[in-house]
Structure formats: C-alpha cells, structure tokens
Amino acid sequence: MSIVSVTHLDKVFEREGLAPTVALADINLEIEEKEFICLVGPSGCGKTTLLRIIAGLEKPTSGDVRLDDMPIAGPDPQRGMVFQEYSLFPWKSVIDNIAFGPEMKGISRQERREIAEEYLDIVNLEQFRDAYPHELSGGMRQRVAIARALANNPRVLLMDEPFGALDAQTRNVMQKELLEIWEETKKTVVFVTHSVDEAVYLADRIVVLSPRPGKIEEVIDVNLPRPRDRTEPVFADLRKYILKRMEEGATVR
C-alpha cells in the first residue's frame, strides 16, 4: 500500500530578472509503507527539492503530493526530517533535544521523557542523555537528530544526505546503525544521497534522477539480502549499472 504518492509533479523556480529554472519535471512515484527509498542523481538534479516538497517545506509548481492519500500542504510531524547539518539545539541536552517534538505537541513532561528514553535506547546513546551537542562526535550528533525525528512518531522519515559530512569509516558505521533503527521502528524512509554505494547498501529501491530538469530515469529494485556485503560481485555490478544509467542520462542531455 502506498504511503506517499507523487503525481505529475513539476517544480519551477522563478527569479527576478532571470529565466525560470525547471528543477523537476513530471515526477511520478509511489512509496510503500515501511519501504526504504534512496534518491540518487547528479548535483542539481532536484533530489533535495523533491524531498523538501514531500516534507512540505517547498510547494510544487504543479502536480500532486499526498501522504496517506491526503494532500501535503505544509510541514507536519507526520513527516520527520533529518538534515546533513545536525540542526540540534546547542543549549539543550541530548534528552531534551529528543523530547522537543513531544513537548511542542503538549505531551506531559513525564510522558515525553519516557518517549525520549525509548529513542535514546534505540540509538544507543543512553549514557550521553545529559551531554550537550558540542560534547558529541559527528556520528553521535546525527544519531541524536534521528532520535529527535523519530520521537514525533512520524509516518515517514525524510533524510537529506545525513551522513555526507562524516568521514568514510563513521559513515559506514552510521549506515549499518540506521538500518538497525529502521528494522526496529519499521518507518518508511526516503533518503537522499550522492553516493551510489550508500544507496545500494541501504535501499529497497533506488530512484535515479536525471540532470536538471530532474526526471526519473529509472526505479531500481535492490534484491540483495541484508546485511549487504560491499565486496560481493553482485553489489559491485549493481553499483556499476546505476552509475552507467546516470552517465547515460547526462549524455542524452
């Protein structure tokens, strides 16, 4: 069953004194419940724009975007967002950062503390509950950001290159931990990345976007069992195929 539906979506940015920029053109995509989707494509292809439209942070120029068959009109706790920048409140402790969403919903102090403790446990940061963001590593800060998004109990978790600022080793560790969190929470995830390797490691399906204007070149099923081994030939073959599709899309244009 589709949880997110994108139909004939176009996005054009108008700038005074300049020609309009067509960012996305005729995007059609159905995302199933509990599915892990990765969006890949060259810089400027509209991956983040599409994610922000699903989040309700941008409005489409035309077309339709729905969550549970209801039009998306603006930001909503039903769609949790995790950015590349950690976007944590530096003056709040880890547990208070995680509890912020439930606090904004008017949930009692005791209940929101219980919710925050639950997600602290899921991201394995119980011992850092009273620490502040500046006392944490980059990977730990991003785990707090994921826990904070999940504490709102969203229907969909939207992630915009959340590991892009991390070193390669930490990034691989975070990918593994994210899959463990996803398997435990069963949230629908839409994940933007520049890394084809990351997409093949994480996704159930990979949506390949063309250079601007962004169009869907192909939606690829990743029929590899988890946990995935990056050294397996089948992993390398799929990564090679996706890179080739991206190159072909760029050449055609």
PDB file of C-alpha atoms in Angstrom:
ATOM      1  CA  MET A   1       0.000   0.000   0.000  1.00  0.00           C
ATOM      2  CA  SER A   2       1.370   3.431  -0.962  1.00  0.00           C
ATOM      3  CA  ILE A   3       2.016   5.828   1.886  1.00  0.00           C
ATOM      4  CA  VAL A   4       3.478   8.651  -0.240  1.00  0.00           C
ATOM      5  CA  SER A   5       2.169   9.393  -3.714  1.00  0.00           C
ATOM      6  CA  VAL A   6       3.773  11.886  -6.122  1.00  0.00           C
ATOM      7  CA  THR A   7       1.849  12.522  -9.344  1.00  0.00           C
ATOM      8  CA  HIS A   8       2.924  14.632 -12.348  1.00  0.00           C
ATOM      9  CA  LEU A   9       4.994  16.888 -10.114  1.00  0.00           C
ATOM     10  CA  ASP A  10       6.791  19.892 -11.598  1.00  0.00           C
ATOM     11  CA  LYS A  11       8.876  22.469  -9.761  1.00  0.00           C
ATOM     12  CA  VAL A  12       9.986  25.731 -11.382  1.00  0.00           C
ATOM     13  CA  PHE A  13      11.966  28.372  -9.507  1.00  0.00           C
ATOM     14  CA  GLU A  14      11.208  31.936 -10.618  1.00  0.00           C
ATOM     15  CA  ARG A  15      13.934  34.518 -10.103  1.00  0.00           C
ATOM     16  CA  GLU A  16      13.527  38.201 -10.820  1.00  0.00           C
ATOM     17  CA  GLY A  17      15.436  39.259 -13.907  1.00  0.00           C
ATOM     18  CA  LEU A  18      16.482  35.698 -14.737  1.00  0.00           C
ATOM     19  CA  ALA A  19      14.986  32.891 -16.774  1.00  0.00           C
ATOM     20  CA  PRO A  20      12.934  30.377 -14.760  1.00  0.00           C
ATOM     21  CA  THR A  21      14.790  27.268 -13.576  1.00  0.00           C
ATOM     22  CA  VAL A  22      12.945  23.988 -14.094  1.00  0.00           C
ATOM     23  CA  ALA A  23      14.118  21.848 -11.174  1.00  0.00           C
ATOM     24  CA  LEU A  24      11.767  18.875 -11.505  1.00  0.00           C
ATOM     25  CA  ALA A  25       9.632  17.710 -14.428  1.00  0.00           C
ATOM     26  CA  ASP A  26       6.756  15.204 -14.389  1.00  0.00           C
ATOM     27  CA  ILE A  27       7.812  13.220 -11.328  1.00  0.00           C
ATOM     28  CA  ASN A  28       5.615  10.189 -10.636  1.00  0.00           C
ATOM     29  CA  LEU A  29       6.469   7.992  -7.660  1.00  0.00           C
ATOM     30  CA  GLU A  30       4.658   5.669  -5.281  1.00  0.00           C
ATOM     31  CA  ILE A  31       6.379   4.863  -1.970  1.00  0.00           C
ATOM     32  CA  GLU A  32       5.168   1.880   0.010  1.00  0.00           C
ATOM     33  CA  GLU A  33       4.768   1.687   3.770  1.00  0.00           C
ATOM     34  CA  LYS A  34       7.914   0.505   5.618  1.00  0.00           C
ATOM     35  CA  GLU A  35       9.953   0.893   2.431  1.00  0.00           C
ATOM     36  CA  PHE A  36      13.486   2.302   2.341  1.00  0.00           C
ATOM     37  CA  ILE A  37      13.844   4.504  -0.762  1.00  0.00           C
ATOM     38  CA  CYS A  38      17.047   6.242  -1.885  1.00  0.00           C
ATOM     39  CA  LEU A  39      17.096   9.162  -4.326  1.00  0.00           C
ATOM     40  CA  VAL A  40      20.306   9.460  -6.357  1.00  0.00           C
ATOM     41  CA  GLY A  41      21.447  11.658  -9.220  1.00  0.00           C
ATOM     42  CA  PRO A  42      23.978  14.341 -10.114  1.00  0.00           C
ATOM     43  CA  SER A  43      24.277  17.617  -8.188  1.00  0.00           C
ATOM     44  CA  GLY A  44      21.473  19.992  -9.064  1.00  0.00           C
ATOM     45  CA  CYS A  45      19.093  17.271 -10.283  1.00  0.00           C
ATOM     46  CA  GLY A  46      16.410  18.142  -7.721  1.00  0.00           C
ATOM     47  CA  LYS A  47      16.827  15.327  -5.167  1.00  0.00           C
ATOM     48  CA  THR A  48      16.677  17.662  -2.186  1.00  0.00           C
ATOM     49  CA  THR A  49      13.933  19.744  -3.780  1.00  0.00           C
ATOM     50  CA  LEU A  50      11.781  16.626  -4.154  1.00  0.00           C
ATOM     51  CA  LEU A  51      12.463  15.661  -0.542  1.00  0.00           C
ATOM     52  CA  ARG A  52      11.567  19.171   0.659  1.00  0.00           C
ATOM     53  CA  ILE A  53       8.307  19.059  -1.304  1.00  0.00           C
ATOM     54  CA  ILE A  54       7.395  15.754   0.359  1.00  0.00           C
ATOM     55  CA  ALA A  55       8.293  17.372   3.699  1.00  0.00           C
ATOM     56  CA  GLY A  56       6.011  20.319   2.941  1.00  0.00           C
ATOM     57  CA  LEU A  57       8.934  22.776   3.076  1.00  0.00           C
ATOM     58  CA  GLU A  58       8.537  23.609  -0.637  1.00  0.00           C
ATOM     59  CA  LYS A  59       5.411  23.783  -2.751  1.00  0.00           C
ATOM     60  CA  PRO A  60       5.254  22.154  -6.182  1.00  0.00           C
ATOM     61  CA  THR A  61       4.557  24.382  -9.176  1.00  0.00           C
ATOM     62  CA  SER A  62       2.108  21.771 -10.427  1.00  0.00           C
ATOM     63  CA  GLY A  63       1.170  18.199  -9.670  1.00  0.00           C
ATOM     64  CA  ASP A  64       0.039  16.389  -6.571  1.00  0.00           C
ATOM     65  CA  VAL A  65       1.856  15.095  -3.459  1.00  0.00           C
ATOM     66  CA  ARG A  66      -0.014  13.058  -0.861  1.00  0.00           C
ATOM     67  CA  LEU A  67       0.593  11.281   2.421  1.00  0.00           C
ATOM     68  CA  ASP A  68      -1.943   8.570   3.218  1.00  0.00           C
ATOM     69  CA  ASP A  69      -3.972   9.981   0.297  1.00  0.00           C
ATOM     70  CA  MET A  70      -4.183  13.415   1.952  1.00  0.00           C
ATOM     71  CA  PRO A  71      -2.624  16.422   0.147  1.00  0.00           C
ATOM     72  CA  ILE A  72       0.633  17.674   1.666  1.00  0.00           C
ATOM     73  CA  ALA A  73       0.129  21.385   2.284  1.00  0.00           C
ATOM     74  CA  GLY A  74       2.977  22.211   4.669  1.00  0.00           C
ATOM     75  CA  PRO A  75       5.299  20.835   7.363  1.00  0.00           C
ATOM     76  CA  ASP A  76       3.765  18.312   9.715  1.00  0.00           C
ATOM     77  CA  PRO A  77       5.050  15.980  12.467  1.00  0.00           C
ATOM     78  CA  GLN A  78       3.855  13.079  10.306  1.00  0.00           C
ATOM     79  CA  ARG A  79       6.965  13.710   8.197  1.00  0.00           C
ATOM     80  CA  GLY A  80      10.188  13.780  10.222  1.00  0.00           C
ATOM     81  CA  MET A  81      13.203  15.475   8.620  1.00  0.00           C
ATOM     82  CA  VAL A  82      16.906  14.814   9.217  1.00  0.00           C
ATOM     83  CA  PHE A  83      19.350  17.209   7.535  1.00  0.00           C
ATOM     84  CA  GLN A  84      23.058  16.935   6.738  1.00  0.00           C
ATOM     85  CA  GLU A  85      23.645  19.679   9.313  1.00  0.00           C
ATOM     86  CA  TYR A  86      22.830  18.281  12.722  1.00  0.00           C
ATOM     87  CA  SER A  87      20.239  21.005  13.482  1.00  0.00           C
ATOM     88  CA  LEU A  88      20.278  20.318  17.221  1.00  0.00           C
ATOM     89  CA  PHE A  89      19.654  22.947  19.882  1.00  0.00           C
ATOM     90  CA  PRO A  90      23.124  23.567  21.353  1.00  0.00           C
ATOM     91  CA  TRP A  91      21.701  24.804  24.658  1.00  0.00           C
ATOM     92  CA  LYS A  92      19.647  21.636  25.226  1.00  0.00           C
ATOM     93  CA  SER A  93      20.932  18.304  26.495  1.00  0.00           C
ATOM     94  CA  VAL A  94      20.630  15.182  24.357  1.00  0.00           C
ATOM     95  CA  ILE A  95      17.490  14.006  26.101  1.00  0.00           C
ATOM     96  CA  ASP A  96      15.879  17.454  25.920  1.00  0.00           C
ATOM     97  CA  ASN A  97      16.671  17.690  22.203  1.00  0.00           C
ATOM     98  CA  ILE A  98      14.919  14.368  21.629  1.00  0.00           C
ATOM     99  CA  ALA A  99      11.965  15.366  23.815  1.00  0.00           C
ATOM    100  CA  PHE A 100      11.465  18.679  21.986  1.00  0.00           C
ATOM    101  CA  GLY A 101       8.892  17.424  19.457  1.00  0.00           C
ATOM    102  CA  PRO A 102       6.655  15.753  22.037  1.00  0.00           C
ATOM    103  CA  GLU A 103       6.978  18.913  24.168  1.00  0.00           C
ATOM    104  CA  MET A 104       5.666  21.005  21.246  1.00  0.00           C
ATOM    105  CA  LYS A 105       2.718  18.609  20.996  1.00  0.00           C
ATOM    106  CA  GLY A 106       1.828  19.378  24.611  1.00  0.00           C
ATOM    107  CA  ILE A 107       2.728  15.927  25.898  1.00  0.00           C
ATOM    108  CA  SER A 108       3.327  15.832  29.644  1.00  0.00           C
ATOM    109  CA  ARG A 109       6.872  16.062  30.963  1.00  0.00           C
ATOM    110  CA  GLN A 110       6.828  12.506  32.292  1.00  0.00           C
ATOM    111  CA  GLU A 111       5.499  11.004  29.063  1.00  0.00           C
ATOM    112  CA  ARG A 112       7.880  12.914  26.797  1.00  0.00           C
ATOM    113  CA  ARG A 113      10.794  11.858  28.991  1.00  0.00           C
ATOM    114  CA  GLU A 114       9.694   8.243  28.559  1.00  0.00           C
ATOM    115  CA  ILE A 115       9.486   8.727  24.790  1.00  0.00           C
ATOM    116  CA  ALA A 116      12.948  10.309  24.727  1.00  0.00           C
ATOM    117  CA  GLU A 117      14.386   7.484  26.830  1.00  0.00           C
ATOM    118  CA  GLU A 118      12.917   4.929  24.410  1.00  0.00           C
ATOM    119  CA  TYR A 119      14.640   6.511  21.408  1.00  0.00           C
ATOM    120  CA  LEU A 120      17.852   7.086  23.341  1.00  0.00           C
ATOM    121  CA  ASP A 121      17.914   3.330  23.801  1.00  0.00           C
ATOM    122  CA  ILE A 122      17.205   2.697  20.094  1.00  0.00           C
ATOM    123  CA  VAL A 123      20.162   4.874  19.003  1.00  0.00           C
ATOM    124  CA  ASN A 124      22.405   3.511  21.813  1.00  0.00           C
ATOM    125  CA  LEU A 125      23.096   6.857  23.491  1.00  0.00           C
ATOM    126  CA  GLU A 126      21.642   6.258  26.944  1.00  0.00           C
ATOM    127  CA  GLN A 127      24.947   7.105  28.631  1.00  0.00           C
ATOM    128  CA  PHE A 128      25.001  10.509  26.899  1.00  0.00           C
ATOM    129  CA  ARG A 129      21.482  11.574  27.895  1.00  0.00           C
ATOM    130  CA  ASP A 130      22.725  14.635  29.821  1.00  0.00           C
ATOM    131  CA  ALA A 131      25.507  15.621  27.394  1.00  0.00           C
ATOM    132  CA  TYR A 132      25.284  18.639  25.088  1.00  0.00           C
ATOM    133  CA  PRO A 133      25.747  18.541  21.298  1.00  0.00           C
ATOM    134  CA  HIS A 134      29.218  20.088  21.398  1.00  0.00           C
ATOM    135  CA  GLU A 135      30.385  17.206  23.586  1.00  0.00           C
ATOM    136  CA  LEU A 136      29.440  14.581  20.967  1.00  0.00           C
ATOM    137  CA  SER A 137      31.123  13.308  17.816  1.00  0.00           C
ATOM    138  CA  GLY A 138      29.548  13.988  14.430  1.00  0.00           C
ATOM    139  CA  GLY A 139      28.096  10.493  14.208  1.00  0.00           C
ATOM    140  CA  MET A 140      26.633  10.738  17.704  1.00  0.00           C
ATOM    141  CA  ARG A 141      25.058  14.118  16.945  1.00  0.00           C
ATOM    142  CA  GLN A 142      23.412  12.634  13.871  1.00  0.00           C
ATOM    143  CA  ARG A 143      22.064   9.741  15.928  1.00  0.00           C
ATOM    144  CA  VAL A 144      20.504  12.306  18.273  1.00  0.00           C
ATOM    145  CA  ALA A 145      18.967  14.072  15.241  1.00  0.00           C
ATOM    146  CA  ILE A 146      17.490  10.760  14.051  1.00  0.00           C
ATOM    147  CA  ALA A 147      16.121  10.015  17.526  1.00  0.00           C
ATOM    148  CA  ARG A 148      14.595  13.504  17.723  1.00  0.00           C
ATOM    149  CA  ALA A 149      12.825  12.988  14.386  1.00  0.00           C
ATOM    150  CA  LEU A 150      11.562   9.555  15.445  1.00  0.00           C
ATOM    151  CA  ALA A 151      10.302  10.833  18.823  1.00  0.00           C
ATOM    152  CA  ASN A 152       7.430  12.536  16.946  1.00  0.00           C
ATOM    153  CA  ASN A 153       6.394   9.074  15.697  1.00  0.00           C
ATOM    154  CA  PRO A 154       6.254  10.228  12.052  1.00  0.00           C
ATOM    155  CA  ARG A 155       4.717   8.161   9.278  1.00  0.00           C
ATOM    156  CA  VAL A 156       7.727   8.928   7.078  1.00  0.00           C
ATOM    157  CA  LEU A 157      11.361   9.738   7.904  1.00  0.00           C
ATOM    158  CA  LEU A 158      12.949  12.065   5.313  1.00  0.00           C
ATOM    159  CA  MET A 159      16.756  12.210   5.284  1.00  0.00           C
ATOM    160  CA  ASP A 160      18.785  14.707   3.247  1.00  0.00           C
ATOM    161  CA  GLU A 161      22.358  13.376   2.934  1.00  0.00           C
ATOM    162  CA  PRO A 162      22.507  12.854   6.710  1.00  0.00           C
ATOM    163  CA  PHE A 163      25.952  11.229   6.608  1.00  0.00           C
ATOM    164  CA  GLY A 164      27.510  13.480   3.973  1.00  0.00           C
ATOM    165  CA  ALA A 165      29.681  15.385   6.462  1.00  0.00           C
ATOM    166  CA  LEU A 166      31.080  12.265   8.144  1.00  0.00           C
ATOM    167  CA  ASP A 167      34.379  10.532   7.421  1.00  0.00           C
ATOM    168  CA  ALA A 168      34.194   7.285   5.425  1.00  0.00           C
ATOM    169  CA  GLN A 169      34.566   4.918   8.375  1.00  0.00           C
ATOM    170  CA  THR A 170      31.971   6.714  10.526  1.00  0.00           C
ATOM    171  CA  ARG A 171      29.648   6.915   7.527  1.00  0.00           C
ATOM    172  CA  ASN A 172      29.750   3.132   7.053  1.00  0.00           C
ATOM    173  CA  VAL A 173      29.059   2.588  10.747  1.00  0.00           C
ATOM    174  CA  MET A 174      26.119   5.027  10.625  1.00  0.00           C
ATOM    175  CA  GLN A 175      24.645   3.273   7.597  1.00  0.00           C
ATOM    176  CA  LYS A 176      24.670  -0.027   9.485  1.00  0.00           C
ATOM    177  CA  GLU A 177      23.155   1.594  12.576  1.00  0.00           C
ATOM    178  CA  LEU A 178      20.465   3.333  10.522  1.00  0.00           C
ATOM    179  CA  LEU A 179      19.369   0.001   9.061  1.00  0.00           C
ATOM    180  CA  GLU A 180      19.154  -1.436  12.582  1.00  0.00           C
ATOM    181  CA  ILE A 181      16.984   1.525  13.645  1.00  0.00           C
ATOM    182  CA  TRP A 182      14.820   1.145  10.535  1.00  0.00           C
ATOM    183  CA  GLU A 183      14.353  -2.575  11.124  1.00  0.00           C
ATOM    184  CA  GLU A 184      13.314  -1.892  14.726  1.00  0.00           C
ATOM    185  CA  THR A 185      10.965   1.033  14.048  1.00  0.00           C
ATOM    186  CA  LYS A 186       9.622  -0.066  10.622  1.00  0.00           C
ATOM    187  CA  LYS A 187       9.365   3.539   9.468  1.00  0.00           C
ATOM    188  CA  THR A 188       9.113   4.461   5.812  1.00  0.00           C
ATOM    189  CA  VAL A 189      12.406   6.173   4.871  1.00  0.00           C
ATOM    190  CA  VAL A 190      13.150   8.465   1.924  1.00  0.00           C
ATOM    191  CA  PHE A 191      16.902   9.094   1.812  1.00  0.00           C
ATOM    192  CA  VAL A 192      18.799  11.498  -0.464  1.00  0.00           C
ATOM    193  CA  THR A 193      22.423  10.668  -1.233  1.00  0.00           C
ATOM    194  CA  HIS A 194      25.157  11.451  -3.754  1.00  0.00           C
ATOM    195  CA  SER A 195      26.749   8.068  -3.031  1.00  0.00           C
ATOM    196  CA  VAL A 196      25.615   5.175  -5.215  1.00  0.00           C
ATOM    197  CA  ASP A 197      27.479   2.809  -2.867  1.00  0.00           C
ATOM    198  CA  GLU A 198      25.427   4.132   0.066  1.00  0.00           C
ATOM    199  CA  ALA A 199      22.184   3.748  -1.881  1.00  0.00           C
ATOM    200  CA  VAL A 200      22.923   0.132  -2.839  1.00  0.00           C
ATOM    201  CA  TYR A 201      23.830  -0.679   0.766  1.00  0.00           C
ATOM    202  CA  LEU A 202      20.668   0.876   2.242  1.00  0.00           C
ATOM    203  CA  ALA A 203      17.741   0.830  -0.162  1.00  0.00           C
ATOM    204  CA  ASP A 204      14.868  -1.430  -1.077  1.00  0.00           C
ATOM    205  CA  ARG A 205      14.503   0.677  -4.226  1.00  0.00           C
ATOM    206  CA  ILE A 206      16.719   3.337  -5.783  1.00  0.00           C
ATOM    207  CA  VAL A 207      15.191   6.242  -7.709  1.00  0.00           C
ATOM    208  CA  VAL A 208      17.651   7.536 -10.313  1.00  0.00           C
ATOM    209  CA  LEU A 209      17.088  11.173 -11.306  1.00  0.00           C
ATOM    210  CA  SER A 210      18.408  12.805 -14.474  1.00  0.00           C
ATOM    211  CA  PRO A 211      20.372  16.058 -14.605  1.00  0.00           C
ATOM    212  CA  ARG A 212      18.225  19.193 -14.357  1.00  0.00           C
ATOM    213  CA  PRO A 213      15.400  19.283 -15.042  1.00  0.00           C
ATOM    214  CA  GLY A 214      15.150  16.278 -12.756  1.00  0.00           C
ATOM    215  CA  LYS A 215      13.153  13.424 -14.206  1.00  0.00           C
ATOM    216  CA  ILE A 216      13.004   9.829 -13.058  1.00  0.00           C
ATOM    217  CA  GLU A 217      15.358   7.836 -15.284  1.00  0.00           C
ATOM    218  CA  GLU A 218      14.657   4.516 -13.589  1.00  0.00           C
ATOM    219  CA  VAL A 219      13.438   2.977 -10.347  1.00  0.00           C
ATOM    220  CA  ILE A 220      15.657   0.016  -9.450  1.00  0.00           C
ATOM    221  CA  ASP A 221      14.702  -2.810  -7.095  1.00  0.00           C
ATOM    222  CA  VAL A 222      17.621  -3.820  -4.881  1.00  0.00           C
ATOM    223  CA  ASN A 223      17.045  -7.551  -4.489  1.00  0.00           C
ATOM    224  CA  LEU A 224      20.042  -8.200  -2.269  1.00  0.00           C
ATOM    225  CA  PRO A 225      19.679  -9.806   1.171  1.00  0.00           C
ATOM    226  CA  ARG A 226      20.663  -7.800   4.233  1.00  0.00           C
ATOM    227  CA  PRO A 227      23.194  -7.351   5.699  1.00  0.00           C
ATOM    228  CA  ARG A 228      24.821  -6.487   2.386  1.00  0.00           C
ATOM    229  CA  ASP A 229      28.457  -7.147   1.598  1.00  0.00           C
ATOM    230  CA  ARG A 230      30.076  -4.381  -0.446  1.00  0.00           C
ATOM    231  CA  THR A 231      32.769  -6.795  -1.629  1.00  0.00           C
ATOM    232  CA  GLU A 232      30.292  -9.170  -3.304  1.00  0.00           C
ATOM    233  CA  PRO A 233      30.351  -9.091  -7.134  1.00  0.00           C
ATOM    234  CA  VAL A 234      26.567  -8.630  -7.311  1.00  0.00           C
ATOM    235  CA  PHE A 235      26.857  -5.490  -5.155  1.00  0.00           C
ATOM    236  CA  ALA A 236      29.571  -4.087  -7.422  1.00  0.00           C
ATOM    237  CA  ASP A 237      27.584  -4.989 -10.544  1.00  0.00           C
ATOM    238  CA  LEU A 238      24.511  -3.100  -9.338  1.00  0.00           C
ATOM    239  CA  ARG A 239      26.585  -0.081  -8.348  1.00  0.00           C
ATOM    240  CA  LYS A 240      28.223  -0.128 -11.792  1.00  0.00           C
ATOM    241  CA  TYR A 241      24.833  -0.360 -13.524  1.00  0.00           C
ATOM    242  CA  ILE A 242      23.426   2.634 -11.633  1.00  0.00           C
ATOM    243  CA  LEU A 243      26.495   4.741 -12.376  1.00  0.00           C
ATOM    244  CA  LYS A 244      26.138   3.818 -16.049  1.00  0.00           C
ATOM    245  CA  ARG A 245      22.456   4.836 -16.044  1.00  0.00           C
ATOM    246  CA  MET A 246      23.387   8.185 -14.504  1.00  0.00           C
ATOM    247  CA  GLU A 247      26.094   8.713 -17.133  1.00  0.00           C
ATOM    248  CA  GLU A 248      23.694   7.784 -19.955  1.00  0.00           C
ATOM    249  CA  GLY A 249      21.128  10.263 -18.633  1.00  0.00           C
ATOM    250  CA  ALA A 250      23.729  13.017 -18.553  1.00  0.00           C
ATOM    251  CA  THR A 251      24.925  12.185 -22.080  1.00  0.00           C
ATOM    252  CA  VAL A 252      21.421  12.268 -23.566  1.00  0.00           C
ATOM    253  CA  ARG A 253      21.016  15.786 -22.252  1.00  0.00           C
TER     254      ARG A 253
END
